[in-house]
Amino acid sequence: MCTNGVNTGQFKSNIEQIDEAVALTRRWVHRAYHTADDAGQAKTAALLQNSQRLLDEVRALLSEATDTVEKEAEAGSGVSVNLV
């Protein structure tokens, strides 16, 4: 479905791809956290743990954005396009 020149399906797919990239980044940060924690680097581990929390928040927002794209497409924006 296209709304205002935006292919909703492709847009949702794009957001989902961003989410996958963030998920992969979170996995790497998680591994780095364990490396720092195992090495006794408490401050580094704490910062990495906070980074994981923030990445979790990003993923939640991306999930919300994915849901919202569809809702907004269904609602429309009141813009009409006329063939001339």
PDB file of C-alpha atoms in Angstrom:
ATOM      1  CA  MET A   1       0.000   0.000   0.000  1.00  0.00           C
ATOM      2  CA  CYS A   2       1.320   3.443  -0.928  1.00  0.00           C
ATOM      3  CA  THR A   3       0.466   6.511   1.097  1.00  0.00           C
ATOM      4  CA  ASN A   4       1.723   9.910  -0.007  1.00  0.00           C
ATOM      5  CA  GLY A   5       4.375   8.328  -2.188  1.00  0.00           C
ATOM      6  CA  VAL A   6       5.610   6.005   0.571  1.00  0.00           C
ATOM      7  CA  ASN A   7       5.325   2.264   0.052  1.00  0.00           C
ATOM      8  CA  THR A   8       4.166   1.243   3.502  1.00  0.00           C
ATOM      9  CA  GLY A   9       5.348  -2.357   3.195  1.00  0.00           C
ATOM     10  CA  GLN A  10       8.828  -1.327   2.130  1.00  0.00           C
ATOM     11  CA  PHE A  11       8.971   1.329   4.840  1.00  0.00           C
ATOM     12  CA  LYS A  12       8.013  -1.206   7.522  1.00  0.00           C
ATOM     13  CA  SER A  13      10.609  -3.589   6.117  1.00  0.00           C
ATOM     14  CA  ASN A  14      13.233  -0.839   6.308  1.00  0.00           C
ATOM     15  CA  ILE A  15      12.436  -0.193   9.971  1.00  0.00           C
ATOM     16  CA  GLU A  16      12.600  -3.943  10.666  1.00  0.00           C
ATOM     17  CA  GLN A  17      16.050  -4.088   9.028  1.00  0.00           C
ATOM     18  CA  ILE A  18      17.208  -1.240  11.262  1.00  0.00           C
ATOM     19  CA  ASP A  19      15.879  -3.200  14.250  1.00  0.00           C
ATOM     20  CA  GLU A  20      17.863  -6.267  13.161  1.00  0.00           C
ATOM     21  CA  ALA A  21      21.034  -4.161  12.950  1.00  0.00           C
ATOM     22  CA  VAL A  22      20.404  -2.768  16.441  1.00  0.00           C
ATOM     23  CA  ALA A  23      19.761  -6.309  17.732  1.00  0.00           C
ATOM     24  CA  LEU A  24      23.097  -7.452  16.332  1.00  0.00           C
ATOM     25  CA  THR A  25      24.835  -4.448  17.874  1.00  0.00           C
ATOM     26  CA  ARG A  26      23.225  -5.247  21.213  1.00  0.00           C
ATOM     27  CA  ARG A  27      24.584  -8.806  21.040  1.00  0.00           C
ATOM     28  CA  TRP A  28      28.101  -7.476  20.466  1.00  0.00           C
ATOM     29  CA  VAL A  29      27.742  -5.002  23.333  1.00  0.00           C
ATOM     30  CA  HIS A  30      26.522  -7.860  25.538  1.00  0.00           C
ATOM     31  CA  ARG A  31      29.623  -9.888  24.696  1.00  0.00           C
ATOM     32  CA  ALA A  32      31.830  -6.865  25.367  1.00  0.00           C
ATOM     33  CA  TYR A  33      30.074  -6.376  28.702  1.00  0.00           C
ATOM     34  CA  HIS A  34      30.928  -9.929  29.759  1.00  0.00           C
ATOM     35  CA  THR A  35      34.525  -9.463  28.617  1.00  0.00           C
ATOM     36  CA  ALA A  36      34.860  -6.289  30.688  1.00  0.00           C
ATOM     37  CA  ASP A  37      33.063  -7.810  33.671  1.00  0.00           C
ATOM     38  CA  ASP A  38      35.208 -10.956  33.597  1.00  0.00           C
ATOM     39  CA  ALA A  39      38.333  -8.784  33.425  1.00  0.00           C
ATOM     40  CA  GLY A  40      37.269  -6.818  36.496  1.00  0.00           C
ATOM     41  CA  GLN A  41      36.745  -3.573  34.585  1.00  0.00           C
ATOM     42  CA  ALA A  42      33.729  -2.469  36.592  1.00  0.00           C
ATOM     43  CA  LYS A  43      33.292   1.015  35.110  1.00  0.00           C
ATOM     44  CA  THR A  44      33.573  -0.250  31.540  1.00  0.00           C
ATOM     45  CA  ALA A  45      31.155  -3.089  32.308  1.00  0.00           C
ATOM     46  CA  ALA A  46      28.662  -0.654  33.843  1.00  0.00           C
ATOM     47  CA  LEU A  47      28.821   1.609  30.792  1.00  0.00           C
ATOM     48  CA  LEU A  48      28.343  -1.342  28.464  1.00  0.00           C
ATOM     49  CA  GLN A  49      25.424  -2.568  30.552  1.00  0.00           C
ATOM     50  CA  ASN A  50      23.837   0.878  30.289  1.00  0.00           C
ATOM     51  CA  SER A  51      24.440   0.766  26.534  1.00  0.00           C
ATOM     52  CA  GLN A  52      22.517  -2.512  26.382  1.00  0.00           C
ATOM     53  CA  ARG A  53      19.603  -0.899  28.206  1.00  0.00           C
ATOM     54  CA  LEU A  54      19.583   2.021  25.770  1.00  0.00           C
ATOM     55  CA  LEU A  55      19.705  -0.318  22.779  1.00  0.00           C
ATOM     56  CA  ASP A  56      16.734  -2.202  24.253  1.00  0.00           C
ATOM     57  CA  GLU A  57      14.873   1.122  24.401  1.00  0.00           C
ATOM     58  CA  VAL A  58      15.783   1.814  20.769  1.00  0.00           C
ATOM     59  CA  ARG A  59      14.396  -1.569  19.758  1.00  0.00           C
ATOM     60  CA  ALA A  60      11.158  -0.903  21.641  1.00  0.00           C
ATOM     61  CA  LEU A  61      10.778   2.434  19.852  1.00  0.00           C
ATOM     62  CA  LEU A  62      11.473   0.824  16.486  1.00  0.00           C
ATOM     63  CA  SER A  63       8.811  -1.786  17.202  1.00  0.00           C
ATOM     64  CA  GLU A  64       6.370   0.976  18.045  1.00  0.00           C
ATOM     65  CA  ALA A  65       7.325   2.803  14.843  1.00  0.00           C
ATOM     66  CA  THR A  66       6.666  -0.339  12.798  1.00  0.00           C
ATOM     67  CA  ASP A  67       3.181  -0.620  14.291  1.00  0.00           C
ATOM     68  CA  THR A  68       2.514   3.086  13.819  1.00  0.00           C
ATOM     69  CA  VAL A  69       3.473   3.057  10.129  1.00  0.00           C
ATOM     70  CA  GLU A  70       0.599   0.704   9.379  1.00  0.00           C
ATOM     71  CA  LYS A  71      -1.880   2.613  11.536  1.00  0.00           C
ATOM     72  CA  GLU A  72      -1.004   5.926   9.907  1.00  0.00           C
ATOM     73  CA  ALA A  73      -1.226   4.415   6.447  1.00  0.00           C
ATOM     74  CA  GLU A  74      -4.695   3.081   7.228  1.00  0.00           C
ATOM     75  CA  ALA A  75      -5.808   6.438   8.619  1.00  0.00           C
ATOM     76  CA  GLY A  76      -4.405   8.325   5.644  1.00  0.00           C
ATOM     77  CA  SER A  77      -3.300  11.902   5.800  1.00  0.00           C
ATOM     78  CA  GLY A  78      -6.077  13.589   3.932  1.00  0.00           C
ATOM     79  CA  VAL A  79      -3.855  14.183   0.919  1.00  0.00           C
ATOM     80  CA  SER A  80      -5.329  13.335  -2.438  1.00  0.00           C
ATOM     81  CA  VAL A  81      -3.484  12.913  -5.697  1.00  0.00           C
ATOM     82  CA  ASN A  82      -5.169  13.730  -8.989  1.00  0.00           C
ATOM     83  CA  LEU A  83      -4.010  12.620 -12.394  1.00  0.00           C
ATOM     84  CA  VAL A  84      -3.715  15.595 -14.736  1.00  0.00           C
TER      85      VAL A  84
END
